[in-house]
Short mmCIF file of C-alpha atoms and ligand atoms in Angstrom, two decimals:
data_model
loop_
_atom_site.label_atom_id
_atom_site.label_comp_id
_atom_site.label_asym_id
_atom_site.label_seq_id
_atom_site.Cartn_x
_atom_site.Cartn_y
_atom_site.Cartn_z
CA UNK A 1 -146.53 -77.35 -110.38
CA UNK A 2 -144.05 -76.40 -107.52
CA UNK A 3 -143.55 -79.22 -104.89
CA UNK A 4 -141.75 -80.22 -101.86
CA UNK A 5 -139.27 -82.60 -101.72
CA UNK A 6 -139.04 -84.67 -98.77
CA UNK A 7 -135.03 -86.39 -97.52
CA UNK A 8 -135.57 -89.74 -99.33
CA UNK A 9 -136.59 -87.51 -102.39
CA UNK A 10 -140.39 -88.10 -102.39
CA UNK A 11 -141.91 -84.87 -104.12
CA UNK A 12 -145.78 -83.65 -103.35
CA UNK A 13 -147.66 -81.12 -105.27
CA UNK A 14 -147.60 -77.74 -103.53
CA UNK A 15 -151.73 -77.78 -104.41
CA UNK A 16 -153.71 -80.86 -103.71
CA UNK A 17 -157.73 -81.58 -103.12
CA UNK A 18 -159.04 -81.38 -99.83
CA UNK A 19 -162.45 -83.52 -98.65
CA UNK A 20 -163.32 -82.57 -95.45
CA UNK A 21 -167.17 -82.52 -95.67
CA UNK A 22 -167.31 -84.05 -99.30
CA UNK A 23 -169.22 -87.04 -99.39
CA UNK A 24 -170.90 -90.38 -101.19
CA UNK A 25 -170.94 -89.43 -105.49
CA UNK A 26 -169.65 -86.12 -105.03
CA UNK A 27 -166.60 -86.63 -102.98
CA UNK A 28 -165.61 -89.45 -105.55
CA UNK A 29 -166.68 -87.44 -108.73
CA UNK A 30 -164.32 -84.01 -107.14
CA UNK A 31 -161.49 -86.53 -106.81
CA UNK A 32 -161.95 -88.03 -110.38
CA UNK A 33 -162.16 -84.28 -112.20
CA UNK A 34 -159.14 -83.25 -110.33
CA UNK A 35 -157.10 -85.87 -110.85
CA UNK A 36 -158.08 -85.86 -114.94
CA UNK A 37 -157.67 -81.56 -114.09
CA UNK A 38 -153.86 -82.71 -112.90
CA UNK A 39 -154.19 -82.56 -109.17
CA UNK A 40 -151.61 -85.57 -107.76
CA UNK A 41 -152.27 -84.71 -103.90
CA UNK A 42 -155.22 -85.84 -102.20
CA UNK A 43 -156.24 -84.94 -98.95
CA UNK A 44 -158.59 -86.85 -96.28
CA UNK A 45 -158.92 -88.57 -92.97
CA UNK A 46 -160.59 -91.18 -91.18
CA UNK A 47 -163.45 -88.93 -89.69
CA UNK A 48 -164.31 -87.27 -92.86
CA UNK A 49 -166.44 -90.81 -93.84
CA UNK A 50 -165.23 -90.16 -97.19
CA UNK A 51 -162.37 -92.51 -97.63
CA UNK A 52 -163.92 -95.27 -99.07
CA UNK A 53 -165.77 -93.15 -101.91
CA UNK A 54 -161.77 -91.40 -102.52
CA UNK A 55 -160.77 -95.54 -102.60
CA UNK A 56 -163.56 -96.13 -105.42
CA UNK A 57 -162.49 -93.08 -107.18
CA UNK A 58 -158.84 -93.83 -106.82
CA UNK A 59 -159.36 -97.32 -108.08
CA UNK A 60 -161.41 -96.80 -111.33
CA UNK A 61 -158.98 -94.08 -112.21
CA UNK A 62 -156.17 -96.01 -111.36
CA UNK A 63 -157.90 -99.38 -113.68
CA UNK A 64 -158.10 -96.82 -116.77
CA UNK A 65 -154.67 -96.98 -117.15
CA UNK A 66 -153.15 -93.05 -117.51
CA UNK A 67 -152.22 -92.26 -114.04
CA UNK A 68 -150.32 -94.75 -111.37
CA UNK A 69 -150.77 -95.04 -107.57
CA UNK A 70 -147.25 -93.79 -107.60
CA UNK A 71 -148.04 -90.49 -109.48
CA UNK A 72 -150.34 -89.79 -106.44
CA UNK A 73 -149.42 -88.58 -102.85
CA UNK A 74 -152.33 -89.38 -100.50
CA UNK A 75 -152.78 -87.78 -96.81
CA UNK A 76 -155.23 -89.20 -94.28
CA UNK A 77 -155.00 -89.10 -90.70
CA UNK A 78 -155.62 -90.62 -87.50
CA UNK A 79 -159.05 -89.79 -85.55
CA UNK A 80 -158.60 -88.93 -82.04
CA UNK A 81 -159.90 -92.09 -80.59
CA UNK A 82 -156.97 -94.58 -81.75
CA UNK A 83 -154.29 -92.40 -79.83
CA UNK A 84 -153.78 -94.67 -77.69
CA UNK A 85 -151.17 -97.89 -77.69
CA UNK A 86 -152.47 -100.80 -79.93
CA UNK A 87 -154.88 -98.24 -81.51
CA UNK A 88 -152.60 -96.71 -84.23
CA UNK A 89 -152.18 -99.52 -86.80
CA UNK A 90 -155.40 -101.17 -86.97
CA UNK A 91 -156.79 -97.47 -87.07
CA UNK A 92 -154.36 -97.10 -90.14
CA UNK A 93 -155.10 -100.48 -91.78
CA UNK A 94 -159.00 -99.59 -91.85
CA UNK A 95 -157.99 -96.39 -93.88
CA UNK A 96 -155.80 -98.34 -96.08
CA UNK A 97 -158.51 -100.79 -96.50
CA UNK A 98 -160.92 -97.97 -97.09
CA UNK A 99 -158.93 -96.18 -99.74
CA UNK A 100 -158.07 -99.74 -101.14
CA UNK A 101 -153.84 -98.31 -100.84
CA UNK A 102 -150.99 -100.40 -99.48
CA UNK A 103 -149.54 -97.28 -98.45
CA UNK A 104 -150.08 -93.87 -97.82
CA UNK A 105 -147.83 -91.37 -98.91
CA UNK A 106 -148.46 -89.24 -95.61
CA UNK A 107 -150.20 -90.36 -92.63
CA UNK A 108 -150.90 -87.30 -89.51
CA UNK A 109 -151.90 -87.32 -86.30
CA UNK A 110 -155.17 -85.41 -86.70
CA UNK A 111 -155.27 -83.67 -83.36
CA UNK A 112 -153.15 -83.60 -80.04
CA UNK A 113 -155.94 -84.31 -78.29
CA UNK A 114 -156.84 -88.02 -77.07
CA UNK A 115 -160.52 -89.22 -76.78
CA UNK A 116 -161.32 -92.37 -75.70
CA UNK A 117 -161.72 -95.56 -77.47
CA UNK A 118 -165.53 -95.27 -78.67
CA UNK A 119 -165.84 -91.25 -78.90
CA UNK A 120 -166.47 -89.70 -81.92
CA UNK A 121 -166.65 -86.44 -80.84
CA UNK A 122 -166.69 -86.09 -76.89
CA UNK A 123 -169.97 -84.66 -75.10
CA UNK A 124 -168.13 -84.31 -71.71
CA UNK A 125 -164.64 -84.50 -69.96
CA UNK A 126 -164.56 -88.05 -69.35
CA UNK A 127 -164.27 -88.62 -72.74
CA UNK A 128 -160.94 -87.17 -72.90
CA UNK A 129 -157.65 -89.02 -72.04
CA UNK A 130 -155.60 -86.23 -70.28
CA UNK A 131 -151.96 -86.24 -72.08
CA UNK A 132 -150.21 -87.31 -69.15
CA UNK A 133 -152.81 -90.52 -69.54
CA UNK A 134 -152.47 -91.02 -72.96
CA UNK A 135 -148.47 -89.16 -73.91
CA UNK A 136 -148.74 -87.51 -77.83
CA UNK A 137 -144.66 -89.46 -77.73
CA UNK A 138 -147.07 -92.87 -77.05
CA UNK A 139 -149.28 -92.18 -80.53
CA UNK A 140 -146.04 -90.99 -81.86
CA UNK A 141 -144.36 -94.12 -82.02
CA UNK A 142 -146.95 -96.10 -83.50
CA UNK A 143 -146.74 -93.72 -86.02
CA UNK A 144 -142.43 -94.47 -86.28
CA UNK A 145 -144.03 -98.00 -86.68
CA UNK A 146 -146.88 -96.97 -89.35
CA UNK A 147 -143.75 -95.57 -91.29
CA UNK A 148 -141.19 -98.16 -90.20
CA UNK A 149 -143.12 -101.17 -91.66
CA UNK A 150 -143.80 -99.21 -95.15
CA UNK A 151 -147.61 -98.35 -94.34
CA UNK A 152 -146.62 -94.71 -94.38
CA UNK A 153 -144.08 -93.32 -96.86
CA UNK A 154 -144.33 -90.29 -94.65
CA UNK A 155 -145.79 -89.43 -90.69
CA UNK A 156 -146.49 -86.18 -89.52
CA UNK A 157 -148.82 -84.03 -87.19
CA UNK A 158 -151.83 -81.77 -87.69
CA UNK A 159 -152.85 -78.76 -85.45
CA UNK A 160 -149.63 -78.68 -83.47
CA UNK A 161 -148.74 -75.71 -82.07
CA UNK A 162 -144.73 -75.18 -81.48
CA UNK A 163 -144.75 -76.02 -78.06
CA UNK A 164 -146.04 -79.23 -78.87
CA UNK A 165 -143.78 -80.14 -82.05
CA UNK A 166 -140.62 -79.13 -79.94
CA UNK A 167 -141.51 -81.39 -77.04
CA UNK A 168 -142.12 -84.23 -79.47
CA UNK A 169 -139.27 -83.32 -81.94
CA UNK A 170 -136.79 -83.84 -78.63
CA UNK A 171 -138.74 -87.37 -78.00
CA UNK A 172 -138.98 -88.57 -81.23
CA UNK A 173 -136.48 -91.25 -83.25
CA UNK A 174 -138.20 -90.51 -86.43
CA UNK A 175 -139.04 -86.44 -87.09
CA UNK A 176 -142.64 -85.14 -87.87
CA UNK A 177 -142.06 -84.63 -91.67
CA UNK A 178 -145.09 -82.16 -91.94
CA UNK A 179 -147.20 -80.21 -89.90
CA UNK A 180 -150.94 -79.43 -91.41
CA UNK A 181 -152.55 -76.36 -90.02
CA UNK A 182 -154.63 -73.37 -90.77
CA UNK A 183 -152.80 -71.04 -92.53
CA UNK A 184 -154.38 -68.13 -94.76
CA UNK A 185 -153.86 -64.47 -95.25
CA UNK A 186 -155.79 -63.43 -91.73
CA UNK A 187 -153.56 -66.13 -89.85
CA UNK A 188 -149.92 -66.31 -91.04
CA UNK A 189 -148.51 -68.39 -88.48
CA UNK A 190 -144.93 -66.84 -89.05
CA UNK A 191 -143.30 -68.29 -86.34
CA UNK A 192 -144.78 -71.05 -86.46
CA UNK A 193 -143.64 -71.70 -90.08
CA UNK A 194 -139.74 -70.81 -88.94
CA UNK A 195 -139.67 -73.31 -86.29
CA UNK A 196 -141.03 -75.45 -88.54
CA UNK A 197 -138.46 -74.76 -91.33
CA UNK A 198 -135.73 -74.93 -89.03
CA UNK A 199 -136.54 -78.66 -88.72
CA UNK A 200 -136.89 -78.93 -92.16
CA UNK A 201 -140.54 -80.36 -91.18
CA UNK A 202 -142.69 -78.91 -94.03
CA UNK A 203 -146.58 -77.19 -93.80
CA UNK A 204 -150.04 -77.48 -95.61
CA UNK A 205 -152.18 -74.97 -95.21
CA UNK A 206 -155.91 -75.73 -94.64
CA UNK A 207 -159.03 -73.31 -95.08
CA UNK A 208 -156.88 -71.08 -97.60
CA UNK A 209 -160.58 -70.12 -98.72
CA UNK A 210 -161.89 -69.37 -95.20
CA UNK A 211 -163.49 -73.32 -94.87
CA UNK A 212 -166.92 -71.45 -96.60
CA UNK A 213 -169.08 -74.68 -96.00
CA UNK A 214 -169.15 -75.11 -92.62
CA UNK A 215 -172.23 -75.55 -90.62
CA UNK A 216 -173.57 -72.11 -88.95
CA UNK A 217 -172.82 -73.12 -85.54
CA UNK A 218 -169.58 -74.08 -87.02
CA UNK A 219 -169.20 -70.22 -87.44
CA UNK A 220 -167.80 -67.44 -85.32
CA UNK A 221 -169.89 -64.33 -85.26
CA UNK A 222 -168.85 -61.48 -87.30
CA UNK A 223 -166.67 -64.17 -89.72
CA UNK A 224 -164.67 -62.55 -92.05
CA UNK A 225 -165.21 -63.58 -95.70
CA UNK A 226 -161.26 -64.32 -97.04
CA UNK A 227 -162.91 -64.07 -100.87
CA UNK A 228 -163.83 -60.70 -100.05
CA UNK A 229 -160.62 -58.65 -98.70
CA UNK A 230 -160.06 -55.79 -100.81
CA UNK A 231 -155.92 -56.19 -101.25
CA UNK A 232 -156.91 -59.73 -102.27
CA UNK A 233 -159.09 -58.41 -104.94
CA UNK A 234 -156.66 -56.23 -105.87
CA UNK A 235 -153.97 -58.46 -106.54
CA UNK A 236 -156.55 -60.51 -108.35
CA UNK A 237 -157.13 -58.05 -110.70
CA UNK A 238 -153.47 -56.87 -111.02
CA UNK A 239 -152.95 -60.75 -112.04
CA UNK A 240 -156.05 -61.32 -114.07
CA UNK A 241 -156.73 -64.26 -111.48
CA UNK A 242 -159.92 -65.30 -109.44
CA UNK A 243 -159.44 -64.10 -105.46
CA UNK A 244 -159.21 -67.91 -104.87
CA UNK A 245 -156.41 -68.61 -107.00
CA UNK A 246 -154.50 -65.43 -105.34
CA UNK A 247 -155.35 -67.10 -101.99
CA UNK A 248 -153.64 -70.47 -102.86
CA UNK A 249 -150.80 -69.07 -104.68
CA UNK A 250 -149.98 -67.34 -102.00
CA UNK A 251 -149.18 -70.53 -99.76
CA UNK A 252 -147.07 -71.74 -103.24
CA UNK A 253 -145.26 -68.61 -102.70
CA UNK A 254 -144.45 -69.22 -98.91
CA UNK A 255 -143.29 -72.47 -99.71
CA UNK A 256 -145.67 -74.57 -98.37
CA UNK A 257 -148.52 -76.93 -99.40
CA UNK A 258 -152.26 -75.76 -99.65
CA UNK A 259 -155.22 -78.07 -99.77
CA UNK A 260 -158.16 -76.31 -100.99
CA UNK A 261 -161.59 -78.15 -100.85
CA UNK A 262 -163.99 -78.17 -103.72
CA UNK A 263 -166.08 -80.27 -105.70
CA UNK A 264 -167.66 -77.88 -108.11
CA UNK A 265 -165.24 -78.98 -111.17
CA UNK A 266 -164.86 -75.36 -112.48
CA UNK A 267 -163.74 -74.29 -108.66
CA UNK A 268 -161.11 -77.18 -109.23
CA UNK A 269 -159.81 -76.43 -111.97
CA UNK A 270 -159.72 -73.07 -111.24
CA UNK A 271 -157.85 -73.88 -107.77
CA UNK A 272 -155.58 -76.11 -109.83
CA UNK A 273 -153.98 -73.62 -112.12
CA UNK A 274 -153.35 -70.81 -108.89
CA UNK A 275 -149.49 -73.28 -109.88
CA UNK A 276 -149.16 -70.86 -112.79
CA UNK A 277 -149.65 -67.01 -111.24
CA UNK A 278 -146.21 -65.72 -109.92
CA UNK A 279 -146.68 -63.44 -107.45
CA UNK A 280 -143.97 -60.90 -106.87
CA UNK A 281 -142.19 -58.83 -103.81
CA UNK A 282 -145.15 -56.41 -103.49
CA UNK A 283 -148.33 -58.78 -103.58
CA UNK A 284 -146.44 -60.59 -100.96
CA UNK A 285 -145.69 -57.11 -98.39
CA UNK A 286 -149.38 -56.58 -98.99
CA UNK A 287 -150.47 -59.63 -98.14
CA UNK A 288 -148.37 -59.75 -95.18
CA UNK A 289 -149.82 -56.92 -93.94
CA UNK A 290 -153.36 -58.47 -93.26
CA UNK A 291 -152.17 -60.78 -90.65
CA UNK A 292 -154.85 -60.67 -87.92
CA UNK A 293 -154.00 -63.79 -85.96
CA UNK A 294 -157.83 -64.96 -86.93
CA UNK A 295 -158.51 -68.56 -86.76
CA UNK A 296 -162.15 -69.86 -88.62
CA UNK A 297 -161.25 -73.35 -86.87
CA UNK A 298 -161.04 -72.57 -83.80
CA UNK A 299 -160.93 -75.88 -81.67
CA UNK A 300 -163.96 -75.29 -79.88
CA UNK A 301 -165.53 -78.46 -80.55
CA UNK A 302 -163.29 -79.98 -78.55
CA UNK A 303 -164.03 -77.39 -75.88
CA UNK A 304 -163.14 -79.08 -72.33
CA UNK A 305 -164.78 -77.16 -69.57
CA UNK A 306 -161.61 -77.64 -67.10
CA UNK A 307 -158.71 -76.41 -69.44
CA UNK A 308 -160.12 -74.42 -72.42
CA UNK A 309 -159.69 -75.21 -76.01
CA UNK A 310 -157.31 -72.52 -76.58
CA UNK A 311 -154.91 -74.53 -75.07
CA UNK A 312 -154.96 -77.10 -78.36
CA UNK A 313 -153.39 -74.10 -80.08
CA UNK A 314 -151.27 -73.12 -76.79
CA UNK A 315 -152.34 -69.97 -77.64
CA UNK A 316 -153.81 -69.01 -73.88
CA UNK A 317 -152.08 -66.33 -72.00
P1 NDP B 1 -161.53 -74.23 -97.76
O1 NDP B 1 -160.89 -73.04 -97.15
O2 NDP B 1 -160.77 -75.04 -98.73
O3 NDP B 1 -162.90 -73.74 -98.38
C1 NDP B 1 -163.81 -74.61 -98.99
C2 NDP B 1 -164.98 -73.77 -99.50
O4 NDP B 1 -164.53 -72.90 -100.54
C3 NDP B 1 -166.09 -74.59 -100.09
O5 NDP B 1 -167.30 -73.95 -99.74
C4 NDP B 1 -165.85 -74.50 -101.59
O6 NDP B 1 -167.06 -74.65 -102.28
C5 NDP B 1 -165.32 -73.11 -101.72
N1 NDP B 1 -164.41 -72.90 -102.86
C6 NDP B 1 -163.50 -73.76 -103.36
N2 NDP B 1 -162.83 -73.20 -104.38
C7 NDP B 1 -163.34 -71.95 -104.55
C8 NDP B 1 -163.05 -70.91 -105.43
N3 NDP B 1 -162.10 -70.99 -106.36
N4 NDP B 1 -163.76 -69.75 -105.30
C9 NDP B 1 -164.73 -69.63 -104.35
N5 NDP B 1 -165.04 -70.60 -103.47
C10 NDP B 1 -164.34 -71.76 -103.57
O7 NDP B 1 -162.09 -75.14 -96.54
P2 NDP B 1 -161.74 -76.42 -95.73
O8 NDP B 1 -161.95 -76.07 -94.31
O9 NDP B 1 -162.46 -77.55 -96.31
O10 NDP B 1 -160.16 -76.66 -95.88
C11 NDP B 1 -159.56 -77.33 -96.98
C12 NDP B 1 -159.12 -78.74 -96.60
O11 NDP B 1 -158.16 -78.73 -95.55
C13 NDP B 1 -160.23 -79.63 -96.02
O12 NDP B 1 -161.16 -80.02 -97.01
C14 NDP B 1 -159.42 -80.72 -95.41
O13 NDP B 1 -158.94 -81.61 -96.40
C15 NDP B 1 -158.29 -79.92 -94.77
N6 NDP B 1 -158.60 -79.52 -93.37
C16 NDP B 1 -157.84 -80.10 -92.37
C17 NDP B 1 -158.08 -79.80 -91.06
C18 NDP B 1 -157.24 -80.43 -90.01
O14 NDP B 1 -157.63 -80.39 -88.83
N7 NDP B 1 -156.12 -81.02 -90.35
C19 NDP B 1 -159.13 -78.85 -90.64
C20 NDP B 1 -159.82 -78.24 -91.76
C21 NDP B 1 -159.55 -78.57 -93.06
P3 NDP B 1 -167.24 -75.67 -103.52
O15 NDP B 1 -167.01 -77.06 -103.00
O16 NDP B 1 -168.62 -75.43 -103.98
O17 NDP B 1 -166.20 -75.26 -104.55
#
């Protein structure tokens, strides 16, 4: 299994489980089968309600014996209603409490977006901090402090765009180590990823399989389906690999870390051993080819009616 090493030598699998919408038995069987499948990375956060069934799993897995809390790099992340000062910590301690860690190997700011203290998910603009009211530098560093005190072996962000990371990167004592965003075939994120590699601040890739499971008003019209692009299924074949497994050995191949969600055991195996196909110079020009700039996770559930949600991706002309 490839990795990434981070400064102080910390390594995480280049594939690792993701959760979002995986809950009660079957988020805590998916994490048992993949860890006994070989998976070490785990992904989650606070507003997936799933941490406490990854805890159980974690635990009884941990009680047989074979693998060691060490052997496992965990990722949750902060909900955006604990941006604010005070908030960080306790909002941390609850996960760790919840996943029954001491640490977690990697704990992100979920969103640059601040809602305030009791919103879930805001209804109207006053339920939104603006960022001059609540500063992403005044989350950031609690989250020096998260990994300052041992909580976190590692902080980072999630849905930054560039703009944001470079203001923050020229605020910061302690450097975002990683940056978790969408990345997939339809939305390469080049520049994004050389900024990013210029800081030596890593990426994991989320939806890799287009996020399939998502509610219908969840979708965009006229979706594309990532499991059914013909080049894909081409390489597939070339390789005598599943579309899926070309999908997330792609990200291997860019060097950065994918998270694909399952818990249908045979998908994670299946995801698991995309570590062994090698793609070479030509998959990779074709693939390259079918950037389209398409996000499936758009931001729009965080639409607010003054500014937009394309500005959480900066991506408004
Ligand atoms: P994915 O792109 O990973 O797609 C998940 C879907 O693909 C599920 O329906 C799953 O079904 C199916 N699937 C899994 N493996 C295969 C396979 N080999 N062949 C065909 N279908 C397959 O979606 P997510 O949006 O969940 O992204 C992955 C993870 O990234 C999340 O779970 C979460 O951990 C993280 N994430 C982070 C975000 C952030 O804001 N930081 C936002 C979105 C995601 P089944 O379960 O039946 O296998």
């Amino acid at each position: 299994m490839k990795t990434l090493q981070f400064s102080n030598k910390d390594t995480m699998h280049c594939i690792g489980l993701g959760t979002w919408k995986a809950k009660g038995n079957e988020v805590k069987q998916a994490v048992k089968d993949a860890l006994y499948a070989g998976y070490r990375h785990i992904d989650t956060a606070a507003v997936y309600g799933n941490e406490t069934e990854i805890g159980e799993a974690l635990a009884e897995v941990f009680a047989e014996g074979n693998i060691f809390r060490e052997d496992v790099f965990i990722t949750s992340k902060l909900w955006n209603n604990a941006h604010k000062e005070g908030q960080v910590i306790p909002a941390l301690q609850q996960s760790l409490d919840r996943l029954q860690l001491d640490y977690l190997d990697l704990y992100l700011i979920h969103w640059p977006v601040a809602f305030k203290g009791n919103v879930d998910y805001p209804q109207k603009p006053s339920d939104y901090y603006s960022l001059e009211e609540v500063p992403i530098i005044e989350t950031w560093k609690q989250m020096e402090t998260a990994k300052e005190s041992g909580m976190a072996r590692h902080i980072g962000v999630s849905n930054f765009s560039d703009i944001k990371l470079k203001d923050l990167v020229s605020k910061a004592k302690l450097k975002p180590e990683m940056n978790q965003v969408e990345l997939h075939p339809l939305l390469q994120q080049d520049d994004l990823l050389a900024y990013c590699r210029s800081e030596n601040i890593f990426m994991t890739a989320y939806s890799p399989l287009g996020s399939g499971d998502r509610s219908e008003a969840m979708k965009g019209e006229d979706e594309p389906n990532l499991l059914d692009i013909e080049t894909i299924k081409k390489v597939a074949r070339k390789h005598n690999a599943s579309v899926g497994q070309i999908l997330i050995a792609w990200h291997c191949h860019r060097g950065t870390a994918v998270i694909p969600k399952s818990t249908s055991k045979e998908h994670i195996e299946e995801n698991f051993k995309a570590a062994r196909i090698e793609l070479d110079e030509t998959d990779m020009k074709e693939i390259a080819a079918l950037d389209e700039c398409r996000r499936f996770i758009t931001g729009e559930f965080f639409e607010e009616p003054s500014k937009g949600y394309r500005d959480i991706y900066d991506e408004k002309s």
